[in-house]
PDB file of C-alpha atoms in Angstrom:
ATOM      1  CA  MET F  16       0.283  -0.056   0.027  1.00  0.00           C
ATOM      2  CA  THR F  17       1.461   3.400  -0.767  1.00  0.00           C
ATOM      3  CA  PRO F  18       1.046   6.786   0.816  1.00  0.00           C
ATOM      4  CA  LEU F  19      -1.219   7.534  -1.888  1.00  0.00           C
ATOM      5  CA  ASP F  20      -3.665   5.419  -1.278  1.00  0.00           C
ATOM      6  CA  MET F  21      -4.525   6.173   2.394  1.00  0.00           C
ATOM      7  CA  PRO F  22      -6.595   9.825   1.578  1.00  0.00           C
ATOM      8  CA  ALA F  23      -8.677   7.155  -0.931  1.00  0.00           C
ATOM      9  CA  MET F  24      -9.627   5.024   1.895  1.00  0.00           C
ATOM     10  CA  ALA F  25      -9.976   7.194   4.999  1.00  0.00           C
ATOM     11  CA  SER F  26     -12.370   9.310   3.020  1.00  0.00           C
ATOM     12  CA  SER F  27     -14.570   5.633   1.777  1.00  0.00           C
ATOM     13  CA  LEU F  28     -17.242   4.115   4.001  1.00  0.00           C
ATOM     14  CA  ILE F  29     -17.110   0.389   2.643  1.00  0.00           C
ATOM     15  CA  LEU F  30     -20.126  -2.152   3.282  1.00  0.00           C
ATOM     16  CA  PRO F  31     -19.926  -5.313   1.878  1.00  0.00           C
ATOM     17  CA  LEU F  32     -23.001  -6.613  -0.135  1.00  0.00           C
ATOM     18  CA  GLY F  33     -22.155  -9.904  -1.560  1.00  0.00           C
ATOM     19  CA  SER F  34     -19.119 -11.383  -2.847  1.00  0.00           C
ATOM     20  CA  THR F  35     -19.038 -14.086  -5.678  1.00  0.00           C
ATOM     21  CA  CYS F  36     -16.556 -16.342  -4.043  1.00  0.00           C
ATOM     22  CA  GLY F  37     -15.390 -19.542  -7.082  1.00  0.00           C
ATOM     23  CA  LYS F  38     -17.160 -18.773  -9.769  1.00  0.00           C
ATOM     24  CA  SER F  39     -16.358 -16.568 -12.756  1.00  0.00           C
ATOM     25  CA  PRO F  40     -17.794 -13.074 -12.152  1.00  0.00           C
ATOM     26  CA  SER F  41     -20.690 -11.894 -14.527  1.00  0.00           C
ATOM     27  CA  PHE F  42     -19.592  -8.222 -14.524  1.00  0.00           C
ATOM     28  CA  THR F  43     -16.169  -8.500 -16.750  1.00  0.00           C
ATOM     29  CA  SER F  44     -15.085  -4.614 -16.416  1.00  0.00           C
ATOM     30  CA  GLN F  45     -15.184  -1.959 -13.624  1.00  0.00           C
ATOM     31  CA  ARG F  46     -18.819  -0.106 -13.730  1.00  0.00           C
ATOM     32  CA  SER F  47     -20.425   2.793 -11.851  1.00  0.00           C
ATOM     33  CA  ILE F  48     -24.081   3.425 -11.215  1.00  0.00           C
ATOM     34  CA  LEU F  49     -24.766   6.526  -9.965  1.00  0.00           C
ATOM     35  CA  VAL F  50     -27.515   6.459  -6.789  1.00  0.00           C
ATOM     36  CA  ASP F  51     -30.281   8.829  -7.361  1.00  0.00           C
ATOM     37  CA  LYS F  52     -29.276  12.434  -6.308  1.00  0.00           C
ATOM     38  CA  LEU F  53     -26.780  11.339  -4.217  1.00  0.00           C
ATOM     39  CA  ARG F  54     -23.160  12.843  -4.891  1.00  0.00           C
ATOM     40  CA  ARG F  55     -20.285  10.654  -5.490  1.00  0.00           C
ATOM     41  CA  LEU F  56     -22.193   7.176  -4.251  1.00  0.00           C
ATOM     42  CA  VAL F  57     -21.084   4.324  -6.747  1.00  0.00           C
ATOM     43  CA  VAL F  58     -21.190   0.773  -6.754  1.00  0.00           C
ATOM     44  CA  LYS F  59     -18.100  -0.711  -7.788  1.00  0.00           C
ATOM     45  CA  VAL F  60     -17.713  -4.067  -9.225  1.00  0.00           C
ATOM     46  CA  LYS F  61     -14.381  -5.511  -8.857  1.00  0.00           C
ATOM     47  CA  SER F  62     -13.781  -8.884 -11.507  1.00  0.00           C
ATOM     48  CA  SER F  63     -10.245 -10.907 -12.003  1.00  0.00           C
ATOM     49  CA  GLU F  64      -9.698 -13.631 -14.838  1.00  0.00           C
ATOM     50  CA  THR F  65      -8.327 -15.621 -12.186  1.00  0.00           C
ATOM     51  CA  ARG F  66     -11.758 -16.901 -10.262  1.00  0.00           C
ATOM     52  CA  GLU F  67     -10.693 -14.612  -6.946  1.00  0.00           C
ATOM     53  CA  CYS F  68     -13.613 -13.128  -4.604  1.00  0.00           C
ATOM     54  CA  THR F  69     -14.957 -10.334  -5.563  1.00  0.00           C
ATOM     55  CA  SER F  70     -17.083  -7.502  -3.493  1.00  0.00           C
ATOM     56  CA  VAL F  71     -19.816  -5.197  -4.242  1.00  0.00           C
ATOM     57  CA  VAL F  72     -19.126  -2.280  -2.531  1.00  0.00           C
ATOM     58  CA  PHE F  73     -20.595   1.172  -1.456  1.00  0.00           C
ATOM     59  CA  ASN F  74     -17.876   3.795  -1.597  1.00  0.00           C
ATOM     60  CA  VAL F  75     -19.559   7.412   0.273  1.00  0.00           C
ATOM     61  CA  ASN F  76     -17.409  10.024   0.161  1.00  0.00           C
ATOM     62  CA  SER F  77     -19.122  11.420   3.421  1.00  0.00           C
ATOM     63  CA  ARG F  78     -20.984  10.479   6.208  1.00  0.00           C
ATOM     64  CA  ARG F  79     -23.792  12.979   5.207  1.00  0.00           C
ATOM     65  CA  ASP F  80     -24.155  11.335   2.118  1.00  0.00           C
ATOM     66  CA  PHE F  81     -24.994   8.224   3.896  1.00  0.00           C
ATOM     67  CA  LEU F  82     -27.245   9.364   5.676  1.00  0.00           C
ATOM     68  CA  GLY F  83     -29.129  10.919   3.383  1.00  0.00           C
ATOM     69  CA  LEU F  84     -30.222   8.268   1.551  1.00  0.00           C
ATOM     70  CA  ALA F  85     -31.271   6.511   4.969  1.00  0.00           C
ATOM     71  CA  LEU F  86     -33.392   9.754   5.841  1.00  0.00           C
ATOM     72  CA  GLY F  87     -34.404   9.641   2.159  1.00  0.00           C
ATOM     73  CA  VAL F  88     -35.813   6.211   2.176  1.00  0.00           C
ATOM     74  CA  THR F  89     -37.403   6.503   5.484  1.00  0.00           C
ATOM     75  CA  GLY F  90     -39.232   9.657   4.132  1.00  0.00           C
ATOM     76  CA  LEU F  91     -40.608   7.697   1.055  1.00  0.00           C
ATOM     77  CA  LEU F  92     -41.781   4.842   3.306  1.00  0.00           C
ATOM     78  CA  ILE F  93     -43.745   7.242   5.467  1.00  0.00           C
ATOM     79  CA  GLY F  94     -45.324   8.943   2.358  1.00  0.00           C
ATOM     80  CA  SER F  95     -46.489   5.643   1.169  1.00  0.00           C
ATOM     81  CA  LEU F  96     -48.122   4.965   4.679  1.00  0.00           C
ATOM     82  CA  ASP F  97     -49.734   8.595   4.505  1.00  0.00           C
ATOM     83  CA  ALA F  98     -50.894   8.302   0.779  1.00  0.00           C
ATOM     84  CA  SER F  99     -52.792   4.755   1.788  1.00  0.00           C
ATOM     85  CA  GLY F 100     -54.528   5.957   4.893  1.00  0.00           C
ATOM     86  CA  ALA F 101     -55.421   9.003   3.255  1.00  0.00           C
ATOM     87  CA  GLY F 102     -57.679   6.954   1.229  1.00  0.00           C
ATOM     88  CA  LEU F 103     -59.535   4.947   4.122  1.00  0.00           C
ATOM     89  CA  PRO F 104     -63.028   5.863   5.324  1.00  0.00           C
ATOM     90  CA  PRO F 105     -63.683   7.548   8.003  1.00  0.00           C
ATOM     91  CA  GLU F 106     -64.113   5.221  11.458  1.00  0.00           C
ATOM     92  CA  GLU F 107     -68.042   4.921  11.851  1.00  0.00           C
ATOM     93  CA  LYS F 108     -69.096   5.733  15.196  1.00  0.00           C
ATOM     94  CA  PRO F 109     -70.874   3.423  17.400  1.00  0.00           C
ATOM     95  CA  LYS F 110     -75.090   3.901  17.501  1.00  0.00           C
ATOM     96  CA  LEU F 111     -77.962   2.796  19.460  1.00  0.00           C
ATOM     97  CA  CYS F 112     -79.815   2.709  16.192  1.00  0.00           C
ATOM     98  CA  ASP F 113     -78.644   1.334  12.718  1.00  0.00           C
ATOM     99  CA  ASP F 114     -80.035   1.920   9.632  1.00  0.00           C
ATOM    100  CA  THR F 115     -82.349  -0.899   9.736  1.00  0.00           C
ATOM    101  CA  CYS F 116     -83.610   0.618  13.146  1.00  0.00           C
ATOM    102  CA  GLU F 117     -83.934   3.724  11.242  1.00  0.00           C
ATOM    103  CA  LYS F 118     -85.914   2.710   8.700  1.00  0.00           C
ATOM    104  CA  GLU F 119     -88.585   0.879  11.153  1.00  0.00           C
ATOM    105  CA  LEU F 120     -88.721   4.059  13.475  1.00  0.00           C
ATOM    106  CA  GLU F 121     -90.065   6.125  10.681  1.00  0.00           C
ATOM    107  CA  ASN F 122     -93.191   4.055  11.309  1.00  0.00           C
ATOM    108  CA  VAL F 123     -93.286   4.472  14.958  1.00  0.00           C
ATOM    109  CA  PRO F 124     -95.806   6.899  16.274  1.00  0.00           C
ATOM    110  CA  MET F 125     -94.350   9.709  17.731  1.00  0.00           C
ATOM    111  CA  VAL F 126     -95.340  10.956  21.416  1.00  0.00           C
ATOM    112  CA  THR F 127     -95.541  14.477  22.655  1.00  0.00           C
ATOM    113  CA  THR F 128     -95.690  15.594  26.277  1.00  0.00           C
ATOM    114  CA  GLY F 129     -96.984  18.628  27.877  1.00  0.00           C
ATOM    115  CA  SER F 130     -93.521  20.278  28.331  1.00  0.00           C
ATOM    116  CA  GLY F 131     -93.404  19.885  24.087  1.00  0.00           C
ATOM    117  CA  LEU F 132     -90.386  16.955  24.322  1.00  0.00           C
ATOM    118  CA  GLN F 133     -91.231  14.495  21.751  1.00  0.00           C
ATOM    119  CA  TYR F 134     -89.870  10.523  21.578  1.00  0.00           C
ATOM    120  CA  LYS F 135     -90.168   7.723  19.562  1.00  0.00           C
ATOM    121  CA  ASP F 136     -89.888   3.923  21.594  1.00  0.00           C
ATOM    122  CA  ILE F 137     -87.020   2.045  19.498  1.00  0.00           C
ATOM    123  CA  LYS F 138     -87.738  -0.726  22.392  1.00  0.00           C
ATOM    124  CA  VAL F 139     -89.970  -1.024  25.179  1.00  0.00           C
ATOM    125  CA  GLY F 140     -88.181  -2.366  28.019  1.00  0.00           C
ATOM    126  CA  GLN F 141     -89.708  -5.260  30.327  1.00  0.00           C
ATOM    127  CA  GLY F 142     -88.049  -3.680  33.704  1.00  0.00           C
ATOM    128  CA  PRO F 143     -89.136  -0.874  36.121  1.00  0.00           C
ATOM    129  CA  SER F 144     -89.173   2.329  35.231  1.00  0.00           C
ATOM    130  CA  PRO F 145     -87.087   4.306  37.719  1.00  0.00           C
ATOM    131  CA  PRO F 146     -88.560   6.420  40.793  1.00  0.00           C
ATOM    132  CA  ILE F 147     -87.693  10.095  41.144  1.00  0.00           C
ATOM    133  CA  GLY F 148     -84.825  10.667  42.953  1.00  0.00           C
ATOM    134  CA  PHE F 149     -82.834   7.438  42.430  1.00  0.00           C
ATOM    135  CA  GLN F 150     -79.852   6.976  40.410  1.00  0.00           C
ATOM    136  CA  VAL F 151     -80.159   5.332  36.652  1.00  0.00           C
ATOM    137  CA  ALA F 152     -77.377   3.938  34.506  1.00  0.00           C
ATOM    138  CA  ALA F 153     -78.074   4.844  30.829  1.00  0.00           C
ATOM    139  CA  ASN F 154     -76.340   4.634  27.489  1.00  0.00           C
ATOM    140  CA  TYR F 155     -76.813   7.723  25.235  1.00  0.00           C
ATOM    141  CA  ILE F 156     -75.873   9.119  21.823  1.00  0.00           C
ATOM    142  CA  ALA F 157     -76.572  13.029  21.938  1.00  0.00           C
ATOM    143  CA  MET F 158     -77.030  14.564  18.035  1.00  0.00           C
ATOM    144  CA  VAL F 159     -77.835  18.266  16.711  1.00  0.00           C
ATOM    145  CA  PRO F 160     -80.704  17.644  14.303  1.00  0.00           C
ATOM    146  CA  SER F 161     -78.766  16.955  11.403  1.00  0.00           C
ATOM    147  CA  GLY F 162     -77.165  13.852  13.033  1.00  0.00           C
ATOM    148  CA  GLN F 163     -74.088  15.140  13.908  1.00  0.00           C
ATOM    149  CA  ILE F 164     -73.236  13.743  17.363  1.00  0.00           C
ATOM    150  CA  PHE F 165     -71.419  15.428  19.784  1.00  0.00           C
ATOM    151  CA  ASP F 166     -71.775  13.301  22.521  1.00  0.00           C
ATOM    152  CA  SER F 167     -71.591   9.687  23.085  1.00  0.00           C
ATOM    153  CA  SER F 168     -71.263   7.150  26.229  1.00  0.00           C
ATOM    154  CA  LEU F 169     -70.773   4.541  23.884  1.00  0.00           C
ATOM    155  CA  GLU F 170     -67.614   6.207  22.854  1.00  0.00           C
ATOM    156  CA  LYS F 171     -66.334   6.648  26.494  1.00  0.00           C
ATOM    157  CA  GLY F 172     -66.772   2.688  26.843  1.00  0.00           C
ATOM    158  CA  GLN F 173     -69.593   3.017  29.878  1.00  0.00           C
ATOM    159  CA  PRO F 174     -73.065   3.982  30.716  1.00  0.00           C
ATOM    160  CA  TYR F 175     -73.362   7.257  32.132  1.00  0.00           C
ATOM    161  CA  ILE F 176     -74.867   7.049  35.760  1.00  0.00           C
ATOM    162  CA  PHE F 177     -76.845   9.914  37.219  1.00  0.00           C
ATOM    163  CA  ARG F 178     -79.754  10.705  39.535  1.00  0.00           C
ATOM    164  CA  VAL F 179     -83.162  10.740  37.424  1.00  0.00           C
ATOM    165  CA  GLY F 180     -85.355  13.540  38.223  1.00  0.00           C
ATOM    166  CA  SER F 181     -82.791  15.812  40.377  1.00  0.00           C
ATOM    167  CA  GLY F 182     -81.441  18.399  37.697  1.00  0.00           C
ATOM    168  CA  GLN F 183     -78.320  16.697  37.278  1.00  0.00           C
ATOM    169  CA  VAL F 184     -79.335  16.628  33.166  1.00  0.00           C
ATOM    170  CA  ILE F 185     -80.795  18.836  30.763  1.00  0.00           C
ATOM    171  CA  GLN F 186     -84.836  18.620  31.615  1.00  0.00           C
ATOM    172  CA  GLY F 187     -85.609  16.861  28.434  1.00  0.00           C
ATOM    173  CA  LEU F 188     -83.529  13.932  29.014  1.00  0.00           C
ATOM    174  CA  ASP F 189     -84.690  13.934  32.629  1.00  0.00           C
ATOM    175  CA  GLU F 190     -88.144  13.709  31.598  1.00  0.00           C
ATOM    176  CA  GLY F 191     -87.670  10.822  28.822  1.00  0.00           C
ATOM    177  CA  ILE F 192     -86.166   8.493  30.857  1.00  0.00           C
ATOM    178  CA  LEU F 193     -88.480   8.896  33.455  1.00  0.00           C
ATOM    179  CA  SER F 194     -91.413   7.275  31.627  1.00  0.00           C
ATOM    180  CA  MET F 195     -89.145   4.233  30.882  1.00  0.00           C
ATOM    181  CA  LYS F 196     -88.021   1.204  31.657  1.00  0.00           C
ATOM    182  CA  VAL F 197     -85.357  -0.935  32.042  1.00  0.00           C
ATOM    183  CA  GLY F 198     -84.063  -2.438  29.018  1.00  0.00           C
ATOM    184  CA  GLY F 199     -85.928   0.103  26.599  1.00  0.00           C
ATOM    185  CA  LYS F 200     -84.385   2.389  24.195  1.00  0.00           C
ATOM    186  CA  ARG F 201     -85.865   5.400  23.214  1.00  0.00           C
ATOM    187  CA  ARG F 202     -85.039   8.444  20.398  1.00  0.00           C
ATOM    188  CA  LEU F 203     -86.062  12.108  22.549  1.00  0.00           C
ATOM    189  CA  TYR F 204     -86.346  14.662  20.086  1.00  0.00           C
ATOM    190  CA  ILE F 205     -85.954  17.647  22.849  1.00  0.00           C
ATOM    191  CA  PRO F 206     -86.989  21.044  22.614  1.00  0.00           C
ATOM    192  CA  GLY F 207     -84.474  24.438  22.808  1.00  0.00           C
ATOM    193  CA  PRO F 208     -86.454  25.270  25.925  1.00  0.00           C
ATOM    194  CA  LEU F 209     -85.480  21.573  27.771  1.00  0.00           C
ATOM    195  CA  ALA F 210     -81.944  21.554  26.303  1.00  0.00           C
ATOM    196  CA  PHE F 211     -78.487  23.811  26.497  1.00  0.00           C
ATOM    197  CA  PRO F 212     -79.295  27.019  27.725  1.00  0.00           C
ATOM    198  CA  LYS F 213     -76.107  28.185  27.071  1.00  0.00           C
ATOM    199  CA  GLY F 214     -75.490  25.885  24.459  1.00  0.00           C
ATOM    200  CA  LEU F 215     -72.066  23.925  23.550  1.00  0.00           C
ATOM    201  CA  SER F 216     -69.197  25.028  21.886  1.00  0.00           C
ATOM    202  CA  SER F 217     -67.713  23.450  19.196  1.00  0.00           C
ATOM    203  CA  ALA F 218     -64.734  20.920  19.141  1.00  0.00           C
ATOM    204  CA  PRO F 219     -62.529  18.439  17.092  1.00  0.00           C
ATOM    205  CA  GLY F 220     -64.726  16.383  15.557  1.00  0.00           C
ATOM    206  CA  ARG F 221     -68.308  17.896  17.762  1.00  0.00           C
ATOM    207  CA  PRO F 222     -70.279  20.238  16.203  1.00  0.00           C
ATOM    208  CA  ARG F 223     -71.241  23.214  18.378  1.00  0.00           C
ATOM    209  CA  VAL F 224     -74.988  23.476  20.059  1.00  0.00           C
ATOM    210  CA  ALA F 225     -76.066  26.755  19.813  1.00  0.00           C
ATOM    211  CA  PRO F 226     -77.712  28.070  23.340  1.00  0.00           C
ATOM    212  CA  SER F 227     -81.300  26.990  23.754  1.00  0.00           C
ATOM    213  CA  SER F 228     -81.857  25.103  20.448  1.00  0.00           C
ATOM    214  CA  PRO F 229     -83.052  21.691  19.791  1.00  0.00           C
ATOM    215  CA  VAL F 230     -81.096  18.415  20.049  1.00  0.00           C
ATOM    216  CA  VAL F 231     -81.909  14.662  19.840  1.00  0.00           C
ATOM    217  CA  PHE F 232     -80.687  12.117  22.228  1.00  0.00           C
ATOM    218  CA  ASP F 233     -80.820   7.982  21.657  1.00  0.00           C
ATOM    219  CA  VAL F 234     -81.058   6.780  24.889  1.00  0.00           C
ATOM    220  CA  SER F 235     -81.132   3.194  26.458  1.00  0.00           C
ATOM    221  CA  LEU F 236     -82.136   2.428  30.412  1.00  0.00           C
ATOM    222  CA  GLU F 237     -79.424  -0.063  31.285  1.00  0.00           C
ATOM    223  CA  TYR F 238     -80.188  -0.598  34.850  1.00  0.00           C
ATOM    224  CA  ILE F 239     -81.448   0.895  38.016  1.00  0.00           C
ATOM    225  CA  PRO F 240     -78.475   0.746  40.944  1.00  0.00           C
ATOM    226  CA  GLY F 241     -79.809  -0.180  44.122  1.00  0.00           C
ATOM    227  CA  LEU F 242     -83.523  -0.522  42.555  1.00  0.00           C
ATOM    228  CA  GLU F 243     -82.613  -4.196  41.629  1.00  0.00           C
ATOM    229  CA  VAL F 244     -80.669  -5.345  44.742  1.00  0.00           C
ATOM    230  CA  ASP F 245     -83.786  -4.267  46.802  1.00  0.00           C
ATOM    231  CA  GLU F 246     -86.047  -6.437  44.387  1.00  0.00           C
ATOM    232  CA  GLU F 247     -84.130  -9.428  45.160  1.00  0.00           C
TER     233      GLU F 247
END
């Protein structure tokens, strides 16, 4: 090795990619392949007429070039994943009333109470009705009239427990659940005066509810804590 060879070796990053030991090489001359948009990155293939082992190496003039290649490949992979994800349909939110239920609900008679609350029974329960002041466990889907969901116990993964008839929830929900039976499902059409007097601000994925505007609740009465224990 001569002193003239030292600078060339010091400035190269050599990565063995493969070898051809004991076989005639497929390449009979030195070739250089330009790697996309990387300066001085070449693949050198050395061959010998005496069937000596040859190696394919990357000759990179700086660490920055090699890191640039690695980052470029990573960027392409991430971009491909983002493009695939962009084509996916939006995730379907859980509901208490599916498409079949919606069609059946069209033929269910509307009930209107003296307060202006309206409702349709999706399913009439077989259990007891909650007495005023008792706790109830209920699942609900809260929507604006257009059908956009602004709150849901199903997305939270557990029923909402509150004391019915005690003003812990909006008036329309209180009144609507008091006449339900355990195991029942009901759609409540709650007029503005019985809904949210101050409204609800919008949030990512959640529409704004204007003050005293009508809302729609799908509700299922799951159980009445304490009442079922007493009956046993």
